[in-house]
Amino acid sequence: MIKRIIKFKEVSSTQDTAKRFIHKQEEVAVSSLRQKRGRGRHGRTWISQPGGLYLSLLLFPRTRLTSIPLLASLAIIKVLEDYDFSKLSILWPNDVLLNNRKVCGIICEQYKNAIICGIGLNVNIENFPRKLSNATSLKIESGKDLDINGIVKQIIGRFNPLYNELQKQGLKIKEVLNYIAGIGKSVEIITSKSVIKGTVHDIDDDWALLLRDHIGMIRKFYYGDVRRLSW
Ligand code: BTN
């Protein structure tokens, strides 16, 4: 349960700042207005200009580590619904889409008994570099500037009860499944070893993606990136 939010104006990466609090064994959130070296999944850079929300949750979970990014996605979706956004979905493994474009990315890193769950939410960003043509922000979608610190507080407020529930009796995966994007649609799954085409069949209880390949075989992926093909 996160009781404290530690705020910064600029850090290298909130993931690294959060790491410095591990020795206290206290669950805290670290946020910053910008990051000099924001990082995304698979060693990518997360461009972290002012106007974005950069947040890391330092957690010491007792159970089901793999579901933490899901909890974060669900908490974010709930906050955005509270702000009256709709057309929200989760693109496996843990991107949040708004109107089919990426509005939030999540990365989870493990250090000893700690998990640091990093959340990058595009709040008041107005332009993205060309190569991020599939990105959007709350400002682009609503035309409004929103209070970033207010959203941080709300994310923690939505995350805590979900996290408590997870620690007590396990995650109700069903609620998350309501938000899954792309069931039945064509994708490529890109892993370090291969690129495989197919259609999204389902997400199972391990939060693995089940893909139906071109000969109709169901293949299970525990990790990878999804490239959407014409949708
Ligand atoms: C992704 O989609 O690749 C995940 C992006 C995660 C970015 C966030 S921003 C806050 C935290 N600090 C970082 O350096 N990365 C995460």
XYZ file of C-alpha atoms and ligand atoms in Angstrom:
247
model
C 0.000 0.000 0.000
C 1.496 3.309 -1.107
C 1.140 6.046 1.490
C 3.740 8.520 0.305
C 4.423 10.292 -3.027
C 7.894 11.773 -3.356
C 7.947 14.525 -5.980
C 10.862 15.807 -8.034
C 11.230 18.434 -10.754
C 13.853 16.560 -12.729
C 15.531 13.187 -12.322
C 17.468 10.890 -14.598
C 14.732 8.227 -14.408
C 12.110 7.834 -11.671
C 12.903 4.090 -11.847
C 16.423 4.773 -10.582
C 15.284 7.306 -7.998
C 12.770 4.789 -6.638
C 15.534 2.198 -6.413
C 17.325 4.400 -3.877
C 14.419 3.898 -1.429
C 14.544 0.086 -1.506
C 16.622 -0.166 1.671
C 13.797 1.462 3.643
C 11.440 -1.401 2.637
C 8.599 1.111 2.419
C 6.167 1.168 -0.501
C 6.374 4.653 -2.013
C 5.708 6.452 -5.293
C 8.257 8.689 -6.997
C 7.132 11.242 -9.569
C 8.960 13.835 -11.606
C 8.008 16.627 -14.003
C 10.667 15.497 -16.445
C 13.341 12.850 -16.879
C 16.707 13.161 -18.528
C 16.987 9.448 -19.245
C 13.510 7.980 -19.235
C 13.522 4.372 -20.325
C 10.949 2.168 -21.958
C 10.698 -1.570 -22.373
C 13.323 -3.518 -24.338
C 15.995 -0.855 -23.750
C 14.108 1.853 -25.607
C 14.217 5.522 -24.646
C 11.088 7.088 -23.191
C 11.072 10.706 -24.291
C 10.263 12.601 -21.110
C 9.533 16.213 -21.886
C 7.545 18.428 -19.481
C 3.810 17.809 -19.827
C 4.091 14.060 -19.325
C 3.457 12.159 -16.123
C 6.461 10.137 -14.969
C 5.778 7.897 -12.016
C 7.433 4.872 -10.413
C 5.781 2.693 -7.782
C 8.164 0.917 -5.432
C 6.417 -2.223 -4.226
C 7.208 -5.261 -2.108
C 4.443 -7.604 -3.238
C 3.875 -10.919 -1.501
C 2.120 -12.654 -4.416
C 1.715 -12.881 -8.217
C 4.439 -10.479 -9.309
C 3.461 -10.793 -12.950
C 0.127 -9.091 -12.451
C 1.513 -5.778 -11.158
C 1.656 -4.105 -14.615
C -1.926 -5.191 -15.170
C -3.028 -3.598 -11.942
C -1.311 -0.404 -12.999
C -3.031 -0.460 -16.425
C -6.387 -1.035 -14.781
C -5.813 1.752 -12.219
C -4.939 4.148 -15.041
C -7.977 3.186 -17.074
C -10.182 3.798 -14.025
C -8.640 7.233 -13.441
C -9.093 8.184 -17.097
C -12.714 7.019 -16.968
C -13.157 9.260 -13.904
C -11.959 12.115 -16.146
C -14.654 11.101 -18.663
C -12.344 9.561 -21.229
C -13.761 6.553 -23.031
C -12.482 4.180 -25.756
C -9.775 2.958 -23.403
C -8.123 -0.405 -23.845
C -5.046 -2.419 -22.890
C -2.725 -3.584 -25.634
C -0.937 -6.672 -24.315
C 1.367 -6.761 -22.456
C 0.717 -3.384 -20.856
C 0.189 -0.340 -23.011
C -2.914 1.724 -22.404
C -4.618 2.892 -25.594
C -6.970 5.827 -25.946
C -8.912 5.958 -29.201
C -6.605 3.173 -30.405
C -3.419 5.166 -29.839
C -0.829 4.693 -27.118
C -1.396 7.124 -24.252
C 0.531 5.268 -21.540
C 3.434 2.845 -21.316
C 4.331 0.680 -18.334
C 7.568 -1.044 -17.417
C 8.157 -3.326 -14.427
C 11.625 -4.043 -13.121
C 12.554 -6.392 -10.303
C 15.325 -5.760 -7.774
C 15.656 -8.400 -5.035
C 12.273 -8.457 -3.288
C 11.146 -5.184 -4.857
C 9.205 -4.445 -8.009
C 9.429 -0.986 -9.505
C 6.492 -0.303 -11.751
C 7.143 2.691 -14.004
C 4.271 4.557 -15.609
C 4.643 7.090 -18.405
C 1.330 8.814 -19.165
C 1.062 11.426 -21.912
C -0.966 14.151 -20.235
C -0.387 17.658 -21.609
C 1.976 16.796 -24.462
C 0.891 18.438 -27.715
C 3.318 17.000 -30.273
C 5.205 13.777 -30.687
C 8.188 13.049 -32.913
C 7.204 11.556 -36.289
C 8.374 8.067 -35.400
C 5.802 8.012 -32.565
C 2.925 8.504 -34.974
C 0.801 6.083 -32.981
C 1.040 8.069 -29.743
C -1.551 10.375 -28.291
C -2.059 12.437 -25.145
C -4.942 13.469 -22.936
C -4.496 17.027 -24.232
C -4.657 15.951 -27.878
C -7.805 13.927 -27.225
C -9.640 16.411 -25.003
C -8.174 19.796 -25.899
C -7.665 20.440 -22.163
C -4.641 20.850 -19.913
C -4.930 18.594 -16.880
C -3.301 18.783 -13.447
C -0.492 16.211 -13.485
C -0.034 16.028 -9.703
C -3.786 15.555 -9.326
C -3.656 12.602 -11.727
C -0.690 11.103 -9.852
C -2.723 11.196 -6.629
C -5.707 9.602 -8.333
C -3.589 6.829 -9.835
C -2.323 5.940 -6.353
C -5.883 6.169 -5.028
C -7.098 3.698 -7.661
C -4.023 1.468 -7.483
C -4.000 0.887 -3.698
C -7.332 -0.961 -3.369
C -6.565 -3.141 -6.414
C -3.159 -3.935 -4.954
C -4.673 -4.817 -1.555
C -7.140 -7.113 -3.247
C -4.329 -8.795 -5.153
C -2.354 -9.401 -1.969
C -5.402 -10.852 -0.219
C -7.091 -13.104 -2.737
C -5.531 -12.786 -6.164
C -6.432 -10.619 -9.093
C -9.805 -10.859 -10.716
C -8.454 -11.169 -14.237
C -11.968 -10.860 -15.661
C -12.217 -7.149 -15.080
C -9.000 -6.622 -16.977
C -10.154 -8.827 -19.854
C -13.012 -6.421 -20.526
C -10.452 -3.906 -21.668
C -8.237 -6.063 -23.866
C -7.697 -4.638 -27.349
C -7.381 -6.678 -30.506
C -9.082 -10.031 -29.866
C -9.531 -11.606 -33.311
C -7.334 -9.023 -35.019
C -4.137 -9.525 -37.017
C -0.846 -8.848 -35.308
C 2.820 -9.699 -35.333
C 4.412 -10.778 -32.060
C 7.994 -9.660 -31.918
C 10.288 -11.393 -29.438
C 14.074 -11.442 -29.222
C 13.983 -14.745 -31.155
C 11.248 -14.376 -33.752
C 8.487 -12.445 -35.451
C 5.273 -14.430 -35.746
C 2.096 -13.417 -37.520
C -1.388 -14.423 -36.499
C -4.589 -13.270 -34.883
C -5.042 -12.572 -31.185
C -6.989 -15.518 -29.778
C -7.104 -14.703 -26.056
C -5.183 -13.743 -22.946
C -4.969 -16.535 -20.373
C -4.703 -16.603 -16.568
C -0.898 -16.302 -16.710
C -1.375 -13.030 -18.605
C 0.168 -14.757 -21.614
C -1.031 -13.896 -25.096
C -2.540 -16.738 -27.130
C -1.995 -16.283 -30.837
C -3.643 -18.285 -33.611
C -0.997 -18.681 -36.284
C -1.507 -19.136 -40.044
C -2.061 -22.894 -39.764
C -4.565 -22.439 -36.950
C -2.231 -23.483 -34.143
C -2.568 -21.651 -30.823
C 0.793 -20.387 -29.581
C 1.451 -18.941 -26.160
C 3.656 -15.885 -25.550
C 4.784 -14.789 -22.104
C 6.615 -11.743 -23.403
C 7.065 -9.785 -26.616
C 5.815 -6.725 -28.396
C 2.651 -6.587 -30.436
C 2.686 -4.868 -33.816
C -0.834 -4.191 -34.984
C -1.453 -5.021 -38.634
C -3.955 -2.733 -40.304
C -6.122 -1.829 -37.315
C 7.134 1.415 -22.522
O 6.048 1.544 -23.089
O 8.129 1.039 -23.146
C 7.233 1.702 -21.029
C 7.519 3.148 -20.751
C 7.666 3.458 -19.262
C 8.073 4.892 -19.017
C 8.040 5.245 -17.557
S 8.111 6.980 -17.265
C 8.335 6.728 -15.573
C 9.283 5.556 -15.420
N 10.666 6.019 -15.509
C 11.281 5.553 -16.592
O 12.465 5.792 -16.899
N 10.458 4.769 -17.306
C 9.146 4.672 -16.680
